[in-house]
Coordinates of C-alpha atoms in Angstrom, one line a residue:
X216 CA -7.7 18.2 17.5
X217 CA -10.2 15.3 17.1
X218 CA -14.3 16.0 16.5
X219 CA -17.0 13.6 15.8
X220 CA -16.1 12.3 12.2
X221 CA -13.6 9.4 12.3
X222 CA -10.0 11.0 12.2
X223 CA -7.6 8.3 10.8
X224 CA -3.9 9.3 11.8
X225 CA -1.5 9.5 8.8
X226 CA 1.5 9.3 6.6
X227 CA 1.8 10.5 3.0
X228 CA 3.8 7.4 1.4
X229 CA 2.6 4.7 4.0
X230 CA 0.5 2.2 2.3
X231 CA -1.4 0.9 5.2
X232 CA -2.4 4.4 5.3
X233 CA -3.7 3.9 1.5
X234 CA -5.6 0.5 2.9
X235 CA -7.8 2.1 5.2
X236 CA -8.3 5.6 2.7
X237 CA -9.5 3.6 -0.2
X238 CA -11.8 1.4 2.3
X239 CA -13.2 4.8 3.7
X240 CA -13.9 5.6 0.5
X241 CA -15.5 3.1 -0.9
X242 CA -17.6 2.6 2.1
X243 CA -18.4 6.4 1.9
X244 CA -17.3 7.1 4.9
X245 CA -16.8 10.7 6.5
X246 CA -13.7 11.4 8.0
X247 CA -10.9 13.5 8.6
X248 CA -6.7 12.9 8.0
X249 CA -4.4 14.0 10.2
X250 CA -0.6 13.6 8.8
X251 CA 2.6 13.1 10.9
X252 CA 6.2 12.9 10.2
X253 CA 7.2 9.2 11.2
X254 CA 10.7 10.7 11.8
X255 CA 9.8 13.0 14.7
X256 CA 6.6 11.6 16.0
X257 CA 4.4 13.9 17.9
X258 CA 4.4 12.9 22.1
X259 CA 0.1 12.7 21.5
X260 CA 0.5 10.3 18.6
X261 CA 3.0 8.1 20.7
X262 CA 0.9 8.4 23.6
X263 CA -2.0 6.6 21.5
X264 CA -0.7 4.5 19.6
X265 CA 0.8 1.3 21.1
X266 CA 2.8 0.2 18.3
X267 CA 4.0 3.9 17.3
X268 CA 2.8 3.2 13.5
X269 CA 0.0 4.2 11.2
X270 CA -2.6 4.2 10.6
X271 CA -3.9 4.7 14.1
X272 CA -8.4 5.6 13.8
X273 CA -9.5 7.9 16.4
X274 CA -13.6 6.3 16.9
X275 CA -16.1 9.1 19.2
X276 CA -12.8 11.4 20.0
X277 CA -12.1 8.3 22.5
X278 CA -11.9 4.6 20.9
X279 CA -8.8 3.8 18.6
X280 CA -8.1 1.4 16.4
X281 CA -4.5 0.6 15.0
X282 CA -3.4 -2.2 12.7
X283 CA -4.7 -1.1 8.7
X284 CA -6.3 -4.9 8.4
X285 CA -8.3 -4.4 11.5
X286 CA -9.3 -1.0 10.6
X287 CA -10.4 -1.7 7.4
X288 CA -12.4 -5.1 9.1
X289 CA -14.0 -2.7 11.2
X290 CA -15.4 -0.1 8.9
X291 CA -16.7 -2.8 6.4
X292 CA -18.6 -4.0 9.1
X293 CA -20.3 -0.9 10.5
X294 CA -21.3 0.0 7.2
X295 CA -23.9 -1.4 4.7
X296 CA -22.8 -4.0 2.3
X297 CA -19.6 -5.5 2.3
X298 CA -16.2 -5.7 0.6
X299 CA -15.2 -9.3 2.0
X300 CA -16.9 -12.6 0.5
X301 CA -20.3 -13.6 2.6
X302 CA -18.6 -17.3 2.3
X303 CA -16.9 -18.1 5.2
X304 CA -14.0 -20.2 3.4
X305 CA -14.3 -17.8 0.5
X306 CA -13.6 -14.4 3.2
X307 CA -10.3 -16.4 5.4
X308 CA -9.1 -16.7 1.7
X309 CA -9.1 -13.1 0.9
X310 CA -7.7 -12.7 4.6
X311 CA -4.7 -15.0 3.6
X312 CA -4.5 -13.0 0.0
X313 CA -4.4 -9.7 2.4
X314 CA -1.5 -10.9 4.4
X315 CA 0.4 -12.2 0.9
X316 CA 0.2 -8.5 0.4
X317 CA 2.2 -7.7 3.6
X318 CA 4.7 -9.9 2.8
X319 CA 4.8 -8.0 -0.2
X320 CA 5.6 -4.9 1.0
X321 CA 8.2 -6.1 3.6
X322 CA 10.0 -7.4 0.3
X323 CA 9.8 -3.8 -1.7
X324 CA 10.9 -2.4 1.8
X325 CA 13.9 -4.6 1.7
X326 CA 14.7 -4.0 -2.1
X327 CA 14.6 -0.4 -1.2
X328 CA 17.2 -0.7 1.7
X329 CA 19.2 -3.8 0.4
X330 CA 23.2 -2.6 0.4
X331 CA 23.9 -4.8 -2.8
X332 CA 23.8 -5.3 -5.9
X333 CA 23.5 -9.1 -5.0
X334 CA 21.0 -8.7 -2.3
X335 CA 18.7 -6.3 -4.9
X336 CA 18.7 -9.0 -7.8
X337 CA 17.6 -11.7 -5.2
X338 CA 14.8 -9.9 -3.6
X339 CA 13.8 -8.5 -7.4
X340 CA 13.8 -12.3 -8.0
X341 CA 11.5 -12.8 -4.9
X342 CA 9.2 -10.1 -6.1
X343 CA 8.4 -11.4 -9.7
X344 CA 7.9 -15.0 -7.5
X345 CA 5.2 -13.0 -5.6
X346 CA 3.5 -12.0 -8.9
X347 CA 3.8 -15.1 -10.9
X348 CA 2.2 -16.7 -7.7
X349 CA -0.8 -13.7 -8.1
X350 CA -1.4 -14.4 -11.3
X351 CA -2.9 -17.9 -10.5
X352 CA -5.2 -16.8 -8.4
X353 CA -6.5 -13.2 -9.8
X354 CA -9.9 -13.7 -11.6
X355 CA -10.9 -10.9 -13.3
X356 CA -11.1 -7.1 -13.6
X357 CA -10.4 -7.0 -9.6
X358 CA -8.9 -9.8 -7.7
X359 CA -12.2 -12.0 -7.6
X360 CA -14.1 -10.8 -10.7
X361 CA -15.8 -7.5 -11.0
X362 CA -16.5 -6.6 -7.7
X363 CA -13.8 -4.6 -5.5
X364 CA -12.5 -5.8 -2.6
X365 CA -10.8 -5.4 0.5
X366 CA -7.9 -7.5 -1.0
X367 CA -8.1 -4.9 -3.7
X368 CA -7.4 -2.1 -1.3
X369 CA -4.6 -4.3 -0.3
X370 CA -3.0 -4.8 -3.2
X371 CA -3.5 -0.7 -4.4
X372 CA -0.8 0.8 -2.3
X373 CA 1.5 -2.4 -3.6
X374 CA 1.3 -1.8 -7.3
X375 CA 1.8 1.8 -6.6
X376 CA 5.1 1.5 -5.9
X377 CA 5.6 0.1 -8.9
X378 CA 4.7 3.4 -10.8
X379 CA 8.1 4.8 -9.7
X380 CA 10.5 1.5 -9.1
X381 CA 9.4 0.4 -12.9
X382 CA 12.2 2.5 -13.9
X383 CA 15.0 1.6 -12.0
X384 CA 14.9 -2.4 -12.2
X385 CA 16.8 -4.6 -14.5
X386 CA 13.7 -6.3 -15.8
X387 CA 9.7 -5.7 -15.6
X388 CA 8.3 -7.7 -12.9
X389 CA 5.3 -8.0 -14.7
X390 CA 6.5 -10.1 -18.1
X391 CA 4.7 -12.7 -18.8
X392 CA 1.5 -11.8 -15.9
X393 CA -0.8 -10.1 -18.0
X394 CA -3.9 -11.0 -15.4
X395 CA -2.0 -9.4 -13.0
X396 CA -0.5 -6.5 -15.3
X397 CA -4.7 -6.1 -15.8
X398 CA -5.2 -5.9 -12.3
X399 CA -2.6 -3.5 -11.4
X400 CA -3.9 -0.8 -14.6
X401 CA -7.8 -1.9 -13.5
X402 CA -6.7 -0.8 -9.3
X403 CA -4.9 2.3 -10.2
X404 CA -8.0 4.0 -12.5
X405 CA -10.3 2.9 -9.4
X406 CA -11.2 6.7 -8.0
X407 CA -10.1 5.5 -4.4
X408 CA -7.4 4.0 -4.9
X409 CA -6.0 7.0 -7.3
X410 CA -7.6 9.5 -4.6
X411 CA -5.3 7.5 -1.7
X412 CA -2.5 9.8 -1.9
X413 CA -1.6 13.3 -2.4
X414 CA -0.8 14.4 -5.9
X415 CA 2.9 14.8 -5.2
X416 CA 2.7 11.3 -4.1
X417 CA 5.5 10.0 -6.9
X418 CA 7.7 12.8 -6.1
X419 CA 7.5 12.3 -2.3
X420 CA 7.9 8.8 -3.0
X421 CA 11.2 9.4 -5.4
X422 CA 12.7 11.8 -2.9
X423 CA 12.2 9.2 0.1
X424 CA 13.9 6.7 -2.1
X425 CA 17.1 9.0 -3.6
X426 CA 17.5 9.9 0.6
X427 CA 18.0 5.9 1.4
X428 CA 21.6 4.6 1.5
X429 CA 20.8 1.8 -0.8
X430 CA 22.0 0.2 -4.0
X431 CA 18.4 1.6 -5.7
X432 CA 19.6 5.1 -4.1
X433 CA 22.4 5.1 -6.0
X434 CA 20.9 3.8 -9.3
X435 CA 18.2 6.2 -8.8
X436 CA 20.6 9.2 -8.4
X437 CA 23.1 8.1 -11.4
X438 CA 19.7 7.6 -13.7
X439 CA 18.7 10.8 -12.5
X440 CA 21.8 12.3 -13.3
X441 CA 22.2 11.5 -16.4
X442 CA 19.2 12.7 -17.4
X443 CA 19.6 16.4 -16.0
X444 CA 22.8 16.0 -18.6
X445 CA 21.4 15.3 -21.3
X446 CA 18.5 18.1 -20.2
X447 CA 21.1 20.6 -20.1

Protein backbone atom coordinates (compact mmCIF):
# COMPACT_ATOMS: atom_id res chain seq x y z
CA UNK A 1 0.00 0.00 0.00
CA UNK A 2 2.73 2.55 1.12
CA UNK A 3 6.24 3.10 -1.01
CA UNK A 4 8.98 5.55 -0.54
CA UNK A 5 7.22 8.94 -1.44
CA UNK A 6 5.30 10.43 1.54
CA UNK A 7 1.70 8.98 1.45
CA UNK A 8 -0.59 11.46 3.35
CA UNK A 9 -3.94 9.58 4.31
CA UNK A 10 -7.16 11.40 3.12
CA UNK A 11 -10.65 12.71 2.95
CA UNK A 12 -12.18 14.52 0.02
CA UNK A 13 -14.06 17.48 1.96
CA UNK A 14 -11.75 17.46 5.12
CA UNK A 15 -9.95 20.67 5.32
CA UNK A 16 -7.02 19.64 7.43
CA UNK A 17 -6.60 17.42 4.56
CA UNK A 18 -6.42 20.70 2.25
CA UNK A 19 -3.71 22.22 5.04
CA UNK A 20 -1.21 19.69 4.54
CA UNK A 21 -2.07 19.32 0.29
CA UNK A 22 -1.49 23.01 -0.27
CA UNK A 23 1.75 22.93 2.08
CA UNK A 24 2.98 19.81 0.04
CA UNK A 25 2.51 21.77 -2.77
CA UNK A 26 4.08 24.66 -2.19
CA UNK A 27 6.95 23.06 -0.66
CA UNK A 28 7.07 20.78 -3.87
CA UNK A 29 6.88 17.94 -2.29
CA UNK A 30 6.35 14.34 -3.83
CA UNK A 31 3.81 12.31 -2.52
CA UNK A 32 1.01 10.21 -2.84
CA UNK A 33 -2.98 10.42 -1.45
CA UNK A 34 -4.69 7.71 -0.23
CA UNK A 35 -8.56 8.55 0.43
CA UNK A 36 -10.91 6.86 3.01
CA UNK A 37 -14.54 7.08 3.87
CA UNK A 38 -14.52 8.60 7.53
CA UNK A 39 -17.94 6.68 7.84
CA UNK A 40 -16.54 3.15 7.62
CA UNK A 41 -12.94 3.54 8.43
CA UNK A 42 -10.58 0.94 7.12
CA UNK A 43 -9.15 -1.63 10.36
CA UNK A 44 -5.30 -0.41 8.84
CA UNK A 45 -6.23 3.28 9.01
CA UNK A 46 -7.60 2.82 12.67
CA UNK A 47 -4.75 0.79 13.53
CA UNK A 48 -2.35 3.84 12.69
CA UNK A 49 -3.90 6.52 13.56
CA UNK A 50 -4.36 7.24 17.26
CA UNK A 51 -6.88 9.76 17.07
CA UNK A 52 -8.92 7.89 14.05
CA UNK A 53 -8.80 11.39 11.94
CA UNK A 54 -7.04 12.86 9.01
CA UNK A 55 -4.83 13.64 7.85
CA UNK A 56 -2.54 10.90 9.10
CA UNK A 57 1.42 11.07 6.86
CA UNK A 58 2.90 7.83 6.34
CA UNK A 59 7.11 9.09 6.61
CA UNK A 60 9.77 5.86 5.13
CA UNK A 61 6.64 3.35 4.94
CA UNK A 62 7.15 3.37 8.88
CA UNK A 63 7.00 6.99 10.75
CA UNK A 64 3.58 8.73 10.92
CA UNK A 65 2.54 11.87 11.62
CA UNK A 66 -1.15 12.93 12.56
CA UNK A 67 -2.40 16.40 13.53
CA UNK A 68 -2.58 18.83 9.94
CA UNK A 69 -0.63 21.72 12.05
CA UNK A 70 2.18 19.31 12.95
CA UNK A 71 2.27 17.90 9.58
CA UNK A 72 2.45 20.94 7.92
CA UNK A 73 5.38 22.20 10.76
CA UNK A 74 7.15 19.28 9.73
CA UNK A 75 7.36 19.45 6.00
CA UNK A 76 8.23 23.27 6.16
CA UNK A 77 11.07 22.26 8.02
CA UNK A 78 12.64 19.46 6.08
CA UNK A 79 12.41 21.48 3.08
CA UNK A 80 14.28 24.55 1.90
CA UNK A 81 12.95 27.92 2.69
CA UNK A 82 10.14 28.44 4.82
CA UNK A 83 6.46 29.43 5.00
CA UNK A 84 6.52 30.59 8.81
CA UNK A 85 8.15 34.07 9.85
CA UNK A 86 12.06 33.61 10.74
CA UNK A 87 11.00 36.07 13.89
CA UNK A 88 10.39 34.17 16.74
CA UNK A 89 7.42 36.52 18.04
CA UNK A 90 6.39 37.12 14.49
CA UNK A 91 6.11 32.82 13.80
CA UNK A 92 3.99 32.03 17.62
CA UNK A 93 1.75 34.82 15.96
CA UNK A 94 0.95 33.02 12.85
CA UNK A 95 0.71 29.79 15.18
CA UNK A 96 -2.10 31.72 17.28
CA UNK A 97 -3.67 33.03 13.65
CA UNK A 98 -3.52 29.06 12.70
CA UNK A 99 -5.45 28.00 15.63
CA UNK A 100 -8.08 31.15 15.11
CA UNK A 101 -8.63 29.15 11.97
CA UNK A 102 -9.69 25.96 13.94
CA UNK A 103 -11.89 27.67 15.82
CA UNK A 104 -13.17 28.68 12.74
CA UNK A 105 -14.05 25.58 11.39
CA UNK A 106 -15.49 24.12 14.66
CA UNK A 107 -17.99 27.11 14.18
CA UNK A 108 -18.97 26.32 10.31
CA UNK A 109 -19.23 22.70 11.67
CA UNK A 110 -21.73 23.73 14.18
CA UNK A 111 -23.67 26.03 11.68
CA UNK A 112 -23.86 23.04 9.56
CA UNK A 113 -25.38 20.76 12.23
CA UNK A 114 -27.23 23.46 14.46
CA UNK A 115 -31.13 22.19 14.80
CA UNK A 116 -32.49 25.81 14.72
CA UNK A 117 -33.21 28.53 13.16
CA UNK A 118 -32.13 30.38 16.53
CA UNK A 119 -29.02 28.45 16.98
CA UNK A 120 -28.01 29.05 12.99
CA UNK A 121 -28.47 33.02 13.22
CA UNK A 122 -26.23 33.09 16.48
CA UNK A 123 -23.34 31.02 15.17
CA UNK A 124 -23.79 33.05 11.58
CA UNK A 125 -23.36 36.06 14.07
CA UNK A 126 -20.18 34.41 15.57
CA UNK A 127 -18.86 33.80 12.10
CA UNK A 128 -18.98 37.43 10.69
CA UNK A 129 -17.35 38.21 14.55
CA UNK A 130 -14.46 35.91 13.33
CA UNK A 131 -14.04 37.94 10.09
CA UNK A 132 -14.47 41.35 11.28
CA UNK A 133 -11.74 40.29 13.94
CA UNK A 134 -9.52 39.01 10.57
CA UNK A 135 -9.77 41.95 8.92
CA UNK A 136 -7.59 43.86 11.56
CA UNK A 137 -5.01 41.84 11.30
CA UNK A 138 -4.69 40.75 7.40
CA UNK A 139 -2.01 42.83 5.64
CA UNK A 140 -1.95 42.48 2.22
CA UNK A 141 -2.42 40.14 -0.85
CA UNK A 142 -1.94 37.09 1.71
CA UNK A 143 -2.32 37.30 5.32
CA UNK A 144 1.11 39.07 6.02
CA UNK A 145 1.75 40.87 2.71
CA UNK A 146 2.80 39.09 -0.45
CA UNK A 147 4.39 36.18 0.63
CA UNK A 148 2.19 32.86 1.32
CA UNK A 149 2.00 31.32 4.36
CA UNK A 150 1.33 28.52 6.40
CA UNK A 151 -1.54 30.68 7.94
CA UNK A 152 -2.59 31.00 4.33
CA UNK A 153 -2.90 27.27 3.94
CA UNK A 154 -4.98 27.56 7.09
CA UNK A 155 -7.22 29.80 6.17
CA UNK A 156 -7.75 28.14 2.28
CA UNK A 157 -9.87 25.20 3.24
CA UNK A 158 -11.97 27.97 5.50
CA UNK A 159 -13.00 30.39 2.83
CA UNK A 160 -13.77 27.43 0.74
CA UNK A 161 -16.60 26.60 2.38
CA UNK A 162 -17.80 29.66 1.82
CA UNK A 163 -18.02 29.08 -2.10
CA UNK A 164 -21.15 26.88 -1.41
CA UNK A 165 -22.66 28.33 2.15
CA UNK A 166 -22.63 31.96 0.42
CA UNK A 167 -25.92 31.00 -0.89
CA UNK A 168 -27.84 29.75 1.73
CA UNK A 169 -27.20 32.56 4.59
CA UNK A 170 -29.33 35.43 5.41
CA UNK A 171 -26.56 37.87 4.93
CA UNK A 172 -22.81 37.89 3.39
CA UNK A 173 -20.44 37.37 6.04
CA UNK A 174 -18.06 39.34 4.27
CA UNK A 175 -19.91 43.05 4.14
CA UNK A 176 -18.04 45.58 5.07
CA UNK A 177 -14.29 43.19 5.17
CA UNK A 178 -13.00 44.03 1.98
CA UNK A 179 -9.15 43.05 3.19
CA UNK A 180 -10.53 39.98 4.01
CA UNK A 181 -13.01 39.62 1.04
CA UNK A 182 -9.27 40.30 -0.95
CA UNK A 183 -7.83 37.64 0.91
CA UNK A 184 -10.30 35.05 0.48
CA UNK A 185 -10.46 35.82 -3.91
CA UNK A 186 -6.35 36.22 -3.62
CA UNK A 187 -6.24 32.24 -1.61
CA UNK A 188 -8.66 30.70 -3.89
CA UNK A 189 -6.71 31.73 -7.44
CA UNK A 190 -3.46 30.41 -5.57
CA UNK A 191 -2.70 27.03 -7.74
CA UNK A 192 -2.50 24.98 -4.42
CA UNK A 193 -5.00 25.92 -2.77
CA UNK A 194 -7.41 25.63 -6.00
CA UNK A 195 -5.54 22.10 -6.70
CA UNK A 196 -6.47 20.97 -2.80
CA UNK A 197 -9.55 19.26 -3.72
CA UNK A 198 -11.04 17.23 -6.31
CA UNK A 199 -13.06 19.00 -9.00
CA UNK A 200 -16.38 17.73 -7.71
CA UNK A 201 -15.27 19.21 -4.53
CA UNK A 202 -18.58 21.71 -4.42
CA UNK A 203 -20.85 18.98 -5.28
CA UNK A 204 -19.47 16.57 -2.76
CA UNK A 205 -19.51 19.27 -0.42
CA UNK A 206 -23.37 20.20 -1.31
CA UNK A 207 -24.44 16.64 -1.09
CA UNK A 208 -22.70 16.18 2.43
CA UNK A 209 -24.54 19.18 3.46
CA UNK A 210 -28.39 18.40 1.92
CA UNK A 211 -27.59 14.61 3.90
CA UNK A 212 -27.20 16.61 7.46
CA UNK A 213 -30.42 16.82 9.57
CA UNK A 214 -29.88 20.52 10.05
CA UNK A 215 -31.81 23.74 9.76
CA UNK A 216 -29.14 24.60 6.61
CA UNK A 217 -30.24 20.91 5.25
CA UNK A 218 -33.49 21.91 5.01
CA UNK A 219 -32.93 25.46 3.59
CA UNK A 220 -30.57 23.90 1.31
CA UNK A 221 -33.12 21.36 -0.02
CA UNK A 222 -36.30 23.93 -0.24
CA UNK A 223 -33.69 26.41 -2.28
CA UNK A 224 -32.85 23.58 -4.27
CA UNK A 225 -36.23 22.81 -4.83
CA UNK A 226 -37.39 25.52 -6.00
CA UNK A 227 -35.05 25.94 -8.38
CA UNK A 228 -35.56 22.42 -10.12
CA UNK A 229 -39.33 24.14 -10.40
CA UNK A 230 -38.77 26.87 -11.93
CA UNK A 231 -36.06 24.60 -14.31
CA UNK A 232 -38.87 22.51 -15.21
Amino acid sequence: MFDDKLTLISHHLCPYVQRSVITLTEKEIDHNRIYIDLSSKPSWFLSISPTGKVPVLFINQRDILFESAVICEYLDEVTPGSLHPLDPLEKARHRAWIEFGSLFLNDISALYNAQSEALFDTLVDKIQMRIERLETVVEGRFFAGDSFSLVDAAYGPVFRYFDVLDEYLPRSVFVHCGRVAAWRRNLAARESVRNAVSGDYAGRLTTFLLQRRSYLGAIMGTVNQSISRGVS
